[in-house]
Amino acid sequence: MTYEREYDVVVCGAGPAGLGAAISAARQGAKTLLVERLGFVGGMHTGAGVTNWCDTPGGPIFDEFVERLTTLHGLRWVEDPVHYVDPGRAAITPEFFRMVAMQILNEAGVDLLLLTFFEKAVTIDGRVTAVECINKAGHIRVNAGVVIDCTADADVAASAGCDIALGDPEDGRLQHCNFRATFENIDYEQYAKDKPSNEQLLEWIRLAQDEGRITPPDGAFQPEAETFPFNQRYKVLQLTSWDMEGVDPLDPWQVSRALQQCNIATLQVLEFCRRHLPGYDQCSIRNIASVLGIRESRRIVGQYTLTAEDVTEAHKFDDGIVSACFFMDLHDSPPGDTMPFSTETIWARRPTRGEHFEIPFRCLVPIRIQGLLVAGRCISAERMAHGAARVMPTCMFLGTAAGTAAALAVRSSRRPDEIESREIRALIGMPVGDPL
């Protein structure tokens, strides 16, 4: 069965960027549909267990989330005056975030379509006019004045024929993906009292691997496969967050295999802890990621490409619509580098404390293709700069700007790229006038 719907704005992907885009578009009076492949909203935060929102501005809609979540005791600030900027990182309970997001979407009048996969973009004469999706009811074609790609992987943009960049320009390598689980029912006092030495831990781990009781996931990078789940870089047992290299997030076979292996490894590590670690004999799993934490895939080639110099030199733009100050954080394989970064490296890769860089509206506008905006980690950026722009608060800020621009375009019968940045800035609370 195929059926059609008509909307002013269609947003594909309900992660932080998609939430910002849908809420802002609807609040500006646009009839808005938000399409999401999972059964919940929130993206990496609610699906992959990425609970800390980085220390960088998130825009007015993020600030609203912070206010509501604080009232519900679903948020606490994590401070680190050496490495973070004030007020720190927001540690948010995913379950609270998911419910608050549903509440705000409902209040804004956004139509939400969960468990629905984007299939392809419909283009006429170089303009995206609709998206085709599929769900249990069959195929749906949604005609739209403006489509916003918040899929994180630039799925809509790629389908529409936009120019795309992927991975490192030299060898195509991608940042590591991540898998997270949380243990509970641990007696930390007993563990601290009777904690085994690292040498003893490594002996137990080698034996467990030899006997097949622990099988590292393919591409295990942190912790390394040879000592998994012991992280040799940090000299700690790493139970809750694992990085893997060589997983292509655009290959569902690879992603499925990684998820399967990580689920099996989580069970094996749980049994290892119960068997060997003091205070862990009654430990259990509190939650486990539904999806992989993906840091990098496709990026569009837009009317402007954000550069590393833009980040470190705190560049401002006539069409700047998002402020940000996070550092260029790449979880990379050689010849790149990865965590742990020194304090000097972190501050060499971000604006001076108290400063910020701006992301131009042109980074959200693909070259050649009309009727489409892109927000989130798939905007137009060099790979290093992308490392600073991909984090969740910035993604929500980008979505807020994109949704505002889309609603303005529909209201005034203009193309999205014809919207003046000062119009967007005025509506999302950024200063209007010359570059800061």
Short mmCIF file of C-alpha atoms in Angstrom, two decimals:
data_model
loop_
_atom_site.label_atom_id
_atom_site.label_comp_id
_atom_site.label_asym_id
_atom_site.label_seq_id
_atom_site.Cartn_x
_atom_site.Cartn_y
_atom_site.Cartn_z
CA MET A 1 0.00 0.00 0.00
CA THR A 2 1.24 3.51 -0.84
CA TYR A 3 -0.27 6.66 0.57
CA GLU A 4 0.61 10.36 0.51
CA ARG A 5 0.74 13.20 3.00
CA GLU A 6 1.40 16.93 2.64
CA TYR A 7 3.56 18.98 5.02
CA ASP A 8 5.31 22.31 5.02
CA VAL A 9 8.44 20.83 6.60
CA VAL A 10 9.55 17.22 6.89
CA VAL A 11 12.41 16.36 9.24
CA CYS A 12 14.10 12.98 8.84
CA GLY A 13 15.81 11.75 12.00
CA ALA A 14 14.77 12.50 15.60
CA GLY A 15 18.14 12.81 17.30
CA PRO A 16 19.20 16.12 18.88
CA ALA A 17 19.35 17.84 15.47
CA GLY A 18 15.97 16.51 14.38
CA LEU A 19 14.33 17.50 17.63
CA GLY A 20 15.68 21.04 17.34
CA ALA A 21 14.58 21.24 13.70
CA ALA A 22 11.05 19.89 14.17
CA ILE A 23 10.29 21.90 17.31
CA SER A 24 11.57 25.18 15.88
CA ALA A 25 9.80 24.71 12.53
CA ALA A 26 6.49 23.93 14.22
CA ARG A 27 6.80 26.85 16.63
CA GLN A 28 7.27 29.13 13.64
CA GLY A 29 3.92 27.99 12.30
CA ALA A 30 4.99 25.32 9.81
CA LYS A 31 3.00 22.10 9.54
CA THR A 32 5.80 19.73 10.50
CA LEU A 33 6.38 15.98 10.36
CA LEU A 34 9.23 14.28 12.22
CA VAL A 35 10.18 10.83 10.87
CA GLU A 36 12.26 8.44 13.00
CA ARG A 37 13.41 4.86 12.30
CA LEU A 38 13.55 3.85 15.98
CA GLY A 39 10.71 3.57 18.47
CA PHE A 40 11.90 6.56 20.47
CA VAL A 41 13.49 9.95 19.96
CA GLY A 42 16.85 11.27 21.15
CA GLY A 43 19.34 9.58 18.83
CA MET A 44 22.74 8.81 20.31
CA HIS A 45 21.68 10.05 23.73
CA THR A 46 18.74 7.69 24.25
CA GLY A 47 19.80 4.90 21.89
CA ALA A 48 23.56 4.61 22.32
CA GLY A 49 23.84 5.62 25.98
CA VAL A 50 25.81 8.84 25.36
CA THR A 51 24.61 10.51 28.55
CA ASN A 52 26.94 13.53 28.78
CA TRP A 53 26.12 16.56 26.63
CA CYS A 54 29.41 18.31 25.91
CA ASP A 55 30.49 21.71 27.18
CA THR A 56 29.35 23.91 24.29
CA PRO A 57 26.21 25.99 23.65
CA GLY A 58 23.09 24.13 22.54
CA GLY A 59 20.78 27.01 21.66
CA PRO A 60 17.38 28.03 23.01
CA ILE A 61 15.63 24.68 22.65
CA PHE A 62 18.48 22.89 24.43
CA ASP A 63 18.27 25.50 27.19
CA GLU A 64 14.58 24.67 27.53
CA PHE A 65 15.40 20.98 27.87
CA VAL A 66 17.96 21.84 30.55
CA GLU A 67 15.41 23.85 32.51
CA ARG A 68 12.75 21.13 32.41
CA LEU A 69 15.17 18.30 33.13
CA THR A 70 16.70 20.18 36.05
CA THR A 71 13.25 20.62 37.57
CA LEU A 72 12.66 16.86 37.20
CA HIS A 73 16.07 16.02 38.72
CA GLY A 74 17.00 14.37 35.43
CA LEU A 75 20.15 16.46 34.89
CA ARG A 76 23.31 17.25 36.80
CA TRP A 77 26.30 19.32 35.77
CA VAL A 78 29.72 17.67 35.56
CA GLU A 79 32.40 20.29 36.22
CA ASP A 80 36.06 20.15 35.24
CA PRO A 81 37.61 23.64 35.32
CA VAL A 82 40.81 22.38 33.69
CA HIS A 83 39.27 20.72 30.62
CA TYR A 84 35.68 22.03 30.35
CA VAL A 85 34.15 25.45 29.90
CA ASP A 86 31.44 26.65 32.27
CA PRO A 87 28.94 25.43 33.27
CA GLY A 88 30.45 22.03 32.38
CA ARG A 89 28.85 19.01 30.77
CA ALA A 90 25.21 18.12 31.29
CA ALA A 91 24.78 14.53 32.47
CA ILE A 92 21.19 13.74 31.48
CA THR A 93 19.13 10.66 32.31
CA PRO A 94 18.08 9.29 28.88
CA GLU A 95 14.66 8.12 30.09
CA PHE A 96 13.82 11.59 31.38
CA PHE A 97 15.09 13.17 28.17
CA ARG A 98 12.96 10.87 26.03
CA MET A 99 9.79 11.75 27.92
CA VAL A 100 10.49 15.48 28.00
CA ALA A 101 11.23 15.43 24.26
CA MET A 102 7.89 13.76 23.57
CA GLN A 103 6.19 16.40 25.71
CA ILE A 104 7.82 19.32 23.92
CA LEU A 105 7.11 17.84 20.48
CA ASN A 106 3.47 17.43 21.43
CA GLU A 107 3.21 20.97 22.78
CA ALA A 108 4.79 22.36 19.61
CA GLY A 109 2.28 20.53 17.43
CA VAL A 110 4.81 18.32 15.64
CA ASP A 111 3.40 15.19 13.97
CA LEU A 112 5.65 12.28 14.93
CA LEU A 113 6.04 9.11 12.87
CA LEU A 114 8.15 6.49 14.65
CA LEU A 115 9.33 3.10 13.37
CA THR A 116 9.46 4.54 9.88
CA PHE A 117 12.47 4.32 7.59
CA PHE A 118 13.48 6.93 5.05
CA GLU A 119 13.78 5.25 1.62
CA LYS A 120 14.55 7.91 -0.96
CA ALA A 121 14.34 11.57 -1.84
CA VAL A 122 12.09 12.67 -4.68
CA THR A 123 13.67 15.42 -6.78
CA ILE A 124 12.32 17.48 -9.66
CA ASP A 125 14.74 19.67 -11.62
CA GLY A 126 17.32 19.57 -8.83
CA ARG A 127 14.87 20.33 -6.03
CA VAL A 128 13.78 17.93 -3.30
CA THR A 129 9.99 17.93 -3.32
CA ALA A 130 9.19 14.85 -1.22
CA VAL A 131 10.58 11.91 0.69
CA GLU A 132 9.46 8.30 0.42
CA CYS A 133 9.43 6.23 3.59
CA ILE A 134 8.32 2.76 4.62
CA ASN A 135 6.72 1.35 7.76
CA LYS A 136 4.28 -1.38 8.79
CA ALA A 137 1.46 0.32 6.88
CA GLY A 138 3.42 0.29 3.63
CA HIS A 139 5.04 3.03 1.60
CA ILE A 140 4.36 6.68 2.32
CA ARG A 141 5.24 9.62 0.13
CA VAL A 142 5.43 12.88 2.06
CA ASN A 143 5.39 16.01 -0.08
CA ALA A 144 7.07 18.98 1.55
CA GLY A 145 7.96 22.60 1.00
CA VAL A 146 11.33 21.98 2.68
CA VAL A 147 13.01 18.74 3.79
CA ILE A 148 15.58 18.75 6.59
CA ASP A 149 18.10 15.90 6.70
CA CYS A 150 18.87 15.13 10.36
CA THR A 151 19.68 11.46 9.77
CA ALA A 152 23.30 11.99 10.95
CA ASP A 153 24.43 9.93 7.93
CA ALA A 154 23.16 12.40 5.29
CA ASP A 155 20.83 9.71 3.97
CA VAL A 156 18.42 12.18 2.37
CA ALA A 157 21.22 14.28 0.90
CA ALA A 158 22.96 11.25 -0.58
CA SER A 159 19.70 9.98 -2.06
CA ALA A 160 18.99 13.40 -3.58
CA GLY A 161 22.36 13.41 -5.35
CA CYS A 162 24.20 15.89 -3.16
CA ASP A 163 27.98 15.92 -3.25
CA ILE A 164 29.26 13.91 -0.27
CA ALA A 165 32.51 13.60 1.69
CA LEU A 166 33.27 10.49 3.74
CA GLY A 167 36.00 9.86 6.27
CA ASP A 168 39.63 10.96 6.11
CA PRO A 169 40.52 12.56 2.77
CA GLU A 170 43.77 10.55 2.58
CA ASP A 171 42.65 6.99 3.27
CA GLY A 172 38.91 7.14 4.01
CA ARG A 173 39.24 5.90 7.60
CA LEU A 174 36.38 6.72 9.96
CA GLN A 175 36.31 7.54 13.64
CA HIS A 176 35.75 4.61 15.97
CA CYS A 177 32.22 3.57 16.79
CA ASN A 178 31.23 2.95 20.38
CA PHE A 179 29.14 0.49 22.39
CA ARG A 180 27.94 1.11 25.94
CA ALA A 181 26.37 -0.85 28.76
CA THR A 182 25.88 -0.04 32.44
CA PHE A 183 26.42 -2.43 35.33
CA GLU A 184 24.67 -2.19 38.70
CA ASN A 185 24.47 -3.99 42.08
CA ILE A 186 28.20 -3.58 42.71
CA ASP A 187 29.73 -3.33 46.17
CA TYR A 188 32.35 -0.69 45.45
CA GLU A 189 33.63 -0.63 49.03
CA GLN A 190 34.43 -4.32 48.91
CA TYR A 191 36.06 -3.93 45.51
CA ALA A 192 38.22 -1.05 46.75
CA LYS A 193 39.22 -3.09 49.79
CA ASP A 194 40.10 -6.29 47.93
CA LYS A 195 40.89 -4.92 44.47
CA PRO A 196 43.19 -7.27 42.52
CA SER A 197 46.38 -5.95 40.97
CA ASN A 198 46.50 -5.14 37.28
CA GLU A 199 48.86 -8.06 36.83
CA GLN A 200 46.31 -10.40 38.38
CA LEU A 201 43.51 -8.94 36.23
CA LEU A 202 45.53 -9.45 33.06
CA GLU A 203 46.32 -13.04 34.04
CA TRP A 204 42.61 -13.78 34.54
CA ILE A 205 41.75 -12.07 31.26
CA ARG A 206 44.35 -14.02 29.28
CA LEU A 207 43.01 -17.26 30.73
CA ALA A 208 39.41 -16.27 29.99
CA GLN A 209 40.29 -15.41 26.40
CA ASP A 210 42.25 -18.64 25.95
CA GLU A 211 39.27 -20.63 27.26
CA GLY A 212 36.81 -18.72 25.07
CA ARG A 213 35.03 -17.10 28.01
CA ILE A 214 35.81 -13.61 26.68
CA THR A 215 35.73 -12.85 22.96
CA PRO A 216 36.59 -9.25 22.04
CA PRO A 217 34.45 -7.68 19.30
CA ASP A 218 36.14 -7.31 15.93
CA GLY A 219 38.19 -4.15 15.71
CA ALA A 220 38.38 -3.65 19.47
CA PHE A 221 40.54 -0.54 19.89
CA GLN A 222 39.85 0.79 23.40
CA PRO A 223 40.23 -1.49 25.25
CA GLU A 224 42.61 -3.39 22.99
CA ALA A 225 41.66 -6.87 21.82
CA GLU A 226 44.73 -8.49 23.42
CA THR A 227 43.74 -7.39 26.93
CA PHE A 228 39.99 -6.81 26.46
CA PRO A 229 38.29 -5.53 28.63
CA PHE A 230 41.42 -4.05 30.27
CA ASN A 231 42.48 -0.72 28.76
CA GLN A 232 46.26 -0.59 28.54
CA ARG A 233 46.30 3.16 27.79
CA TYR A 234 44.45 4.08 30.98
CA LYS A 235 45.56 1.04 33.00
CA VAL A 236 41.98 0.32 34.07
CA LEU A 237 39.33 -2.33 33.62
CA GLN A 238 36.92 -0.79 31.11
CA LEU A 239 33.49 -2.38 31.50
CA THR A 240 30.98 0.15 30.20
CA SER A 241 32.24 1.79 27.00
CA TRP A 242 34.13 0.13 24.14
CA ASP A 243 35.48 1.65 20.93
CA MET A 244 35.84 -0.38 17.71
CA GLU A 245 37.70 0.58 14.56
CA GLY A 246 36.91 -0.51 11.02
CA VAL A 247 33.11 -0.60 11.35
CA ASP A 248 31.38 1.14 8.44
CA PRO A 249 28.19 2.73 9.82
CA LEU A 250 26.70 2.70 6.31
CA ASP A 251 27.01 -1.12 6.03
CA PRO A 252 24.11 -2.77 7.91
CA TRP A 253 25.89 -6.13 7.87
CA GLN A 254 28.91 -4.71 9.67
CA VAL A 255 26.77 -2.77 12.12
CA SER A 256 24.63 -5.84 12.88
CA ARG A 257 27.71 -7.96 13.44
CA ALA A 258 29.25 -5.37 15.76
CA LEU A 259 26.05 -5.12 17.81
CA GLN A 260 25.81 -8.90 18.08
CA GLN A 261 29.44 -9.26 19.14
CA CYS A 262 29.17 -6.46 21.69
CA ASN A 263 26.05 -7.94 23.25
CA ILE A 264 27.78 -11.31 23.56
CA ALA A 265 30.91 -9.67 24.97
CA THR A 266 28.81 -7.77 27.53
CA LEU A 267 27.36 -11.03 28.81
CA GLN A 268 30.81 -12.62 28.91
CA VAL A 269 32.30 -9.68 30.81
CA LEU A 270 29.40 -9.77 33.27
CA GLU A 271 30.11 -13.44 33.99
CA PHE A 272 33.84 -12.70 34.25
CA CYS A 273 33.19 -9.97 36.82
CA ARG A 274 30.90 -12.20 38.89
CA ARG A 275 33.53 -14.92 38.87
CA HIS A 276 36.65 -12.90 39.63
CA LEU A 277 36.02 -9.43 41.01
CA PRO A 278 35.37 -8.70 44.71
CA GLY A 279 32.00 -6.98 45.18
CA TYR A 280 30.78 -8.01 41.73
CA ASP A 281 29.28 -11.39 42.61
CA GLN A 282 25.72 -9.97 42.42
CA CYS A 283 26.29 -7.48 39.62
CA SER A 284 23.81 -7.20 36.76
CA ILE A 285 23.07 -5.10 33.68
CA ARG A 286 21.08 -1.89 34.20
CA ASN A 287 20.89 -0.92 30.54
CA ILE A 288 22.53 -1.71 27.23
CA ALA A 289 22.80 0.31 24.04
CA SER A 290 20.18 -0.23 21.34
CA VAL A 291 22.39 1.20 18.62
CA LEU A 292 26.08 1.81 18.08
CA GLY A 293 27.46 5.20 18.97
CA ILE A 294 28.51 6.54 15.58
CA ARG A 295 30.84 9.51 15.45
CA GLU A 296 31.41 9.90 11.72
CA SER A 297 29.96 8.93 8.36
CA ARG A 298 28.85 11.08 5.42
CA ARG A 299 29.20 14.86 5.35
CA ILE A 300 27.64 17.03 2.69
CA VAL A 301 29.59 19.42 0.52
CA GLY A 302 27.82 22.68 1.24
CA GLN A 303 28.04 26.27 0.13
CA TYR A 304 30.72 26.67 2.79
CA THR A 305 32.94 24.06 4.45
CA LEU A 306 33.86 24.66 8.10
CA THR A 307 37.63 24.45 8.64
CA ALA A 308 39.92 23.64 11.53
CA GLU A 309 41.15 27.23 11.45
CA ASP A 310 37.58 28.45 11.83
CA VAL A 311 37.41 26.49 15.08
CA THR A 312 40.75 27.34 16.65
CA GLU A 313 40.75 30.99 15.52
CA ALA A 314 37.15 31.50 16.68
CA HIS A 315 36.00 32.79 13.31
CA LYS A 316 32.70 34.65 13.03
CA PHE A 317 30.61 34.95 9.88
CA ASP A 318 28.03 37.28 8.38
CA ASP A 319 25.75 34.24 8.15
CA GLY A 320 26.81 32.59 11.42
CA ILE A 321 23.77 30.92 12.97
CA VAL A 322 25.31 28.66 15.64
CA SER A 323 27.88 29.41 18.34
CA ALA A 324 30.15 26.58 19.50
CA CYS A 325 33.33 26.10 21.50
CA PHE A 326 34.02 22.35 21.72
CA PHE A 327 37.42 20.98 20.76
CA MET A 328 38.20 19.01 17.62
CA ASP A 329 37.69 15.56 19.12
CA LEU A 330 38.60 12.66 16.84
CA HIS A 331 38.58 9.09 18.12
CA ASP A 332 40.91 8.01 15.36
CA SER A 333 43.20 5.20 14.29
CA PRO A 334 46.82 5.79 13.21
CA PRO A 335 48.12 7.96 11.67
CA GLY A 336 45.50 9.97 13.59
CA ASP A 337 45.32 10.17 17.37
CA THR A 338 42.68 9.46 19.98
CA MET A 339 41.85 9.68 23.66
CA PRO A 340 43.37 10.25 26.10
CA PHE A 341 44.29 13.75 24.92
CA SER A 342 46.58 15.97 26.95
CA THR A 343 45.22 19.21 28.36
CA GLU A 344 47.50 21.07 25.95
CA THR A 345 46.06 19.19 22.96
CA ILE A 346 42.47 19.86 23.99
CA TRP A 347 43.04 23.61 24.28
CA ALA A 348 45.08 23.71 21.09
CA ARG A 349 42.06 22.28 19.29
CA ARG A 350 39.38 24.64 20.56
CA PRO A 351 38.88 28.40 20.81
CA THR A 352 40.57 30.30 23.62
CA ARG A 353 38.63 30.04 26.87
CA GLY A 354 35.75 32.51 26.79
CA GLU A 355 35.70 32.58 22.97
CA HIS A 356 33.55 30.71 20.46
CA PHE A 357 33.42 29.99 16.75
CA GLU A 358 30.38 30.30 14.53
CA ILE A 359 28.97 27.84 12.01
CA PRO A 360 27.68 29.61 8.90
CA PHE A 361 24.21 28.90 7.53
CA ARG A 362 25.94 27.96 4.25
CA CYS A 363 27.27 24.78 5.95
CA LEU A 364 23.65 23.56 6.12
CA VAL A 365 22.90 24.27 2.45
CA PRO A 366 24.04 21.66 -0.11
CA ILE A 367 25.50 22.82 -3.38
CA ARG A 368 23.41 22.09 -6.51
CA ILE A 369 20.33 20.67 -4.71
CA GLN A 370 17.44 22.92 -3.65
CA GLY A 371 14.62 22.42 -1.16
CA LEU A 372 16.90 20.65 1.31
CA LEU A 373 18.70 21.67 4.48
CA VAL A 374 21.07 19.50 6.49
CA ALA A 375 21.62 19.68 10.25
CA GLY A 376 23.59 17.63 12.76
CA ARG A 377 26.91 15.89 12.28
CA CYS A 378 26.48 15.60 8.50
CA ILE A 379 26.87 19.33 7.79
CA SER A 380 29.61 20.62 5.49
CA ALA A 381 32.88 20.54 7.45
CA GLU A 382 36.46 19.38 7.10
CA ARG A 383 37.13 16.23 9.04
CA MET A 384 38.99 17.96 11.88
CA ALA A 385 36.38 20.72 12.18
CA HIS A 386 33.67 18.07 12.09
CA GLY A 387 35.16 16.70 15.31
CA ALA A 388 34.18 19.95 17.04
CA ALA A 389 30.76 20.34 15.41
CA ARG A 390 29.39 16.79 15.77
CA VAL A 391 28.54 16.85 19.49
CA MET A 392 24.92 16.77 20.69
CA PRO A 393 24.37 20.35 21.91
CA THR A 394 25.77 21.73 18.66
CA CYS A 395 23.62 19.32 16.67
CA MET A 396 20.49 20.55 18.46
CA PHE A 397 21.55 24.16 17.86
CA LEU A 398 22.07 23.41 14.15
CA GLY A 399 18.65 21.75 13.98
CA THR A 400 17.05 24.75 15.66
CA ALA A 401 18.54 27.05 13.01
CA ALA A 402 17.56 24.72 10.15
CA GLY A 403 13.97 24.36 11.35
CA THR A 404 13.64 28.11 11.74
CA ALA A 405 15.00 28.70 8.23
CA ALA A 406 12.71 26.05 6.74
CA ALA A 407 9.62 27.59 8.32
CA LEU A 408 10.64 31.07 7.11
CA ALA A 409 11.16 29.71 3.59
CA VAL A 410 7.74 28.09 3.45
CA ARG A 411 6.00 31.12 4.95
CA SER A 412 7.55 33.54 2.45
CA SER A 413 7.65 31.23 -0.61
CA ARG A 414 11.44 31.45 -0.79
CA ARG A 415 14.08 28.79 -1.25
CA PRO A 416 15.90 27.87 1.98
CA ASP A 417 19.16 29.34 0.68
CA GLU A 418 17.40 32.68 0.13
CA ILE A 419 16.71 33.14 3.84
CA GLU A 420 18.80 35.89 5.42
CA SER A 421 20.85 34.75 8.38
CA ARG A 422 19.81 37.83 10.38
CA GLU A 423 16.22 36.53 10.17
CA ILE A 424 17.29 33.22 11.68
CA ARG A 425 19.50 34.85 14.32
CA ALA A 426 16.71 37.10 15.47
CA LEU A 427 14.42 34.14 16.08
CA ILE A 428 16.93 31.85 17.84
CA GLY A 429 18.43 34.44 20.17
CA MET A 430 21.79 35.14 18.50
CA PRO A 431 22.95 38.76 18.12
CA VAL A 432 21.82 40.43 14.92
CA GLY A 433 24.29 42.63 13.09
CA ASP A 434 27.91 42.46 12.07
CA PRO A 435 29.99 39.35 12.91
CA LEU A 436 30.88 39.28 16.60
#
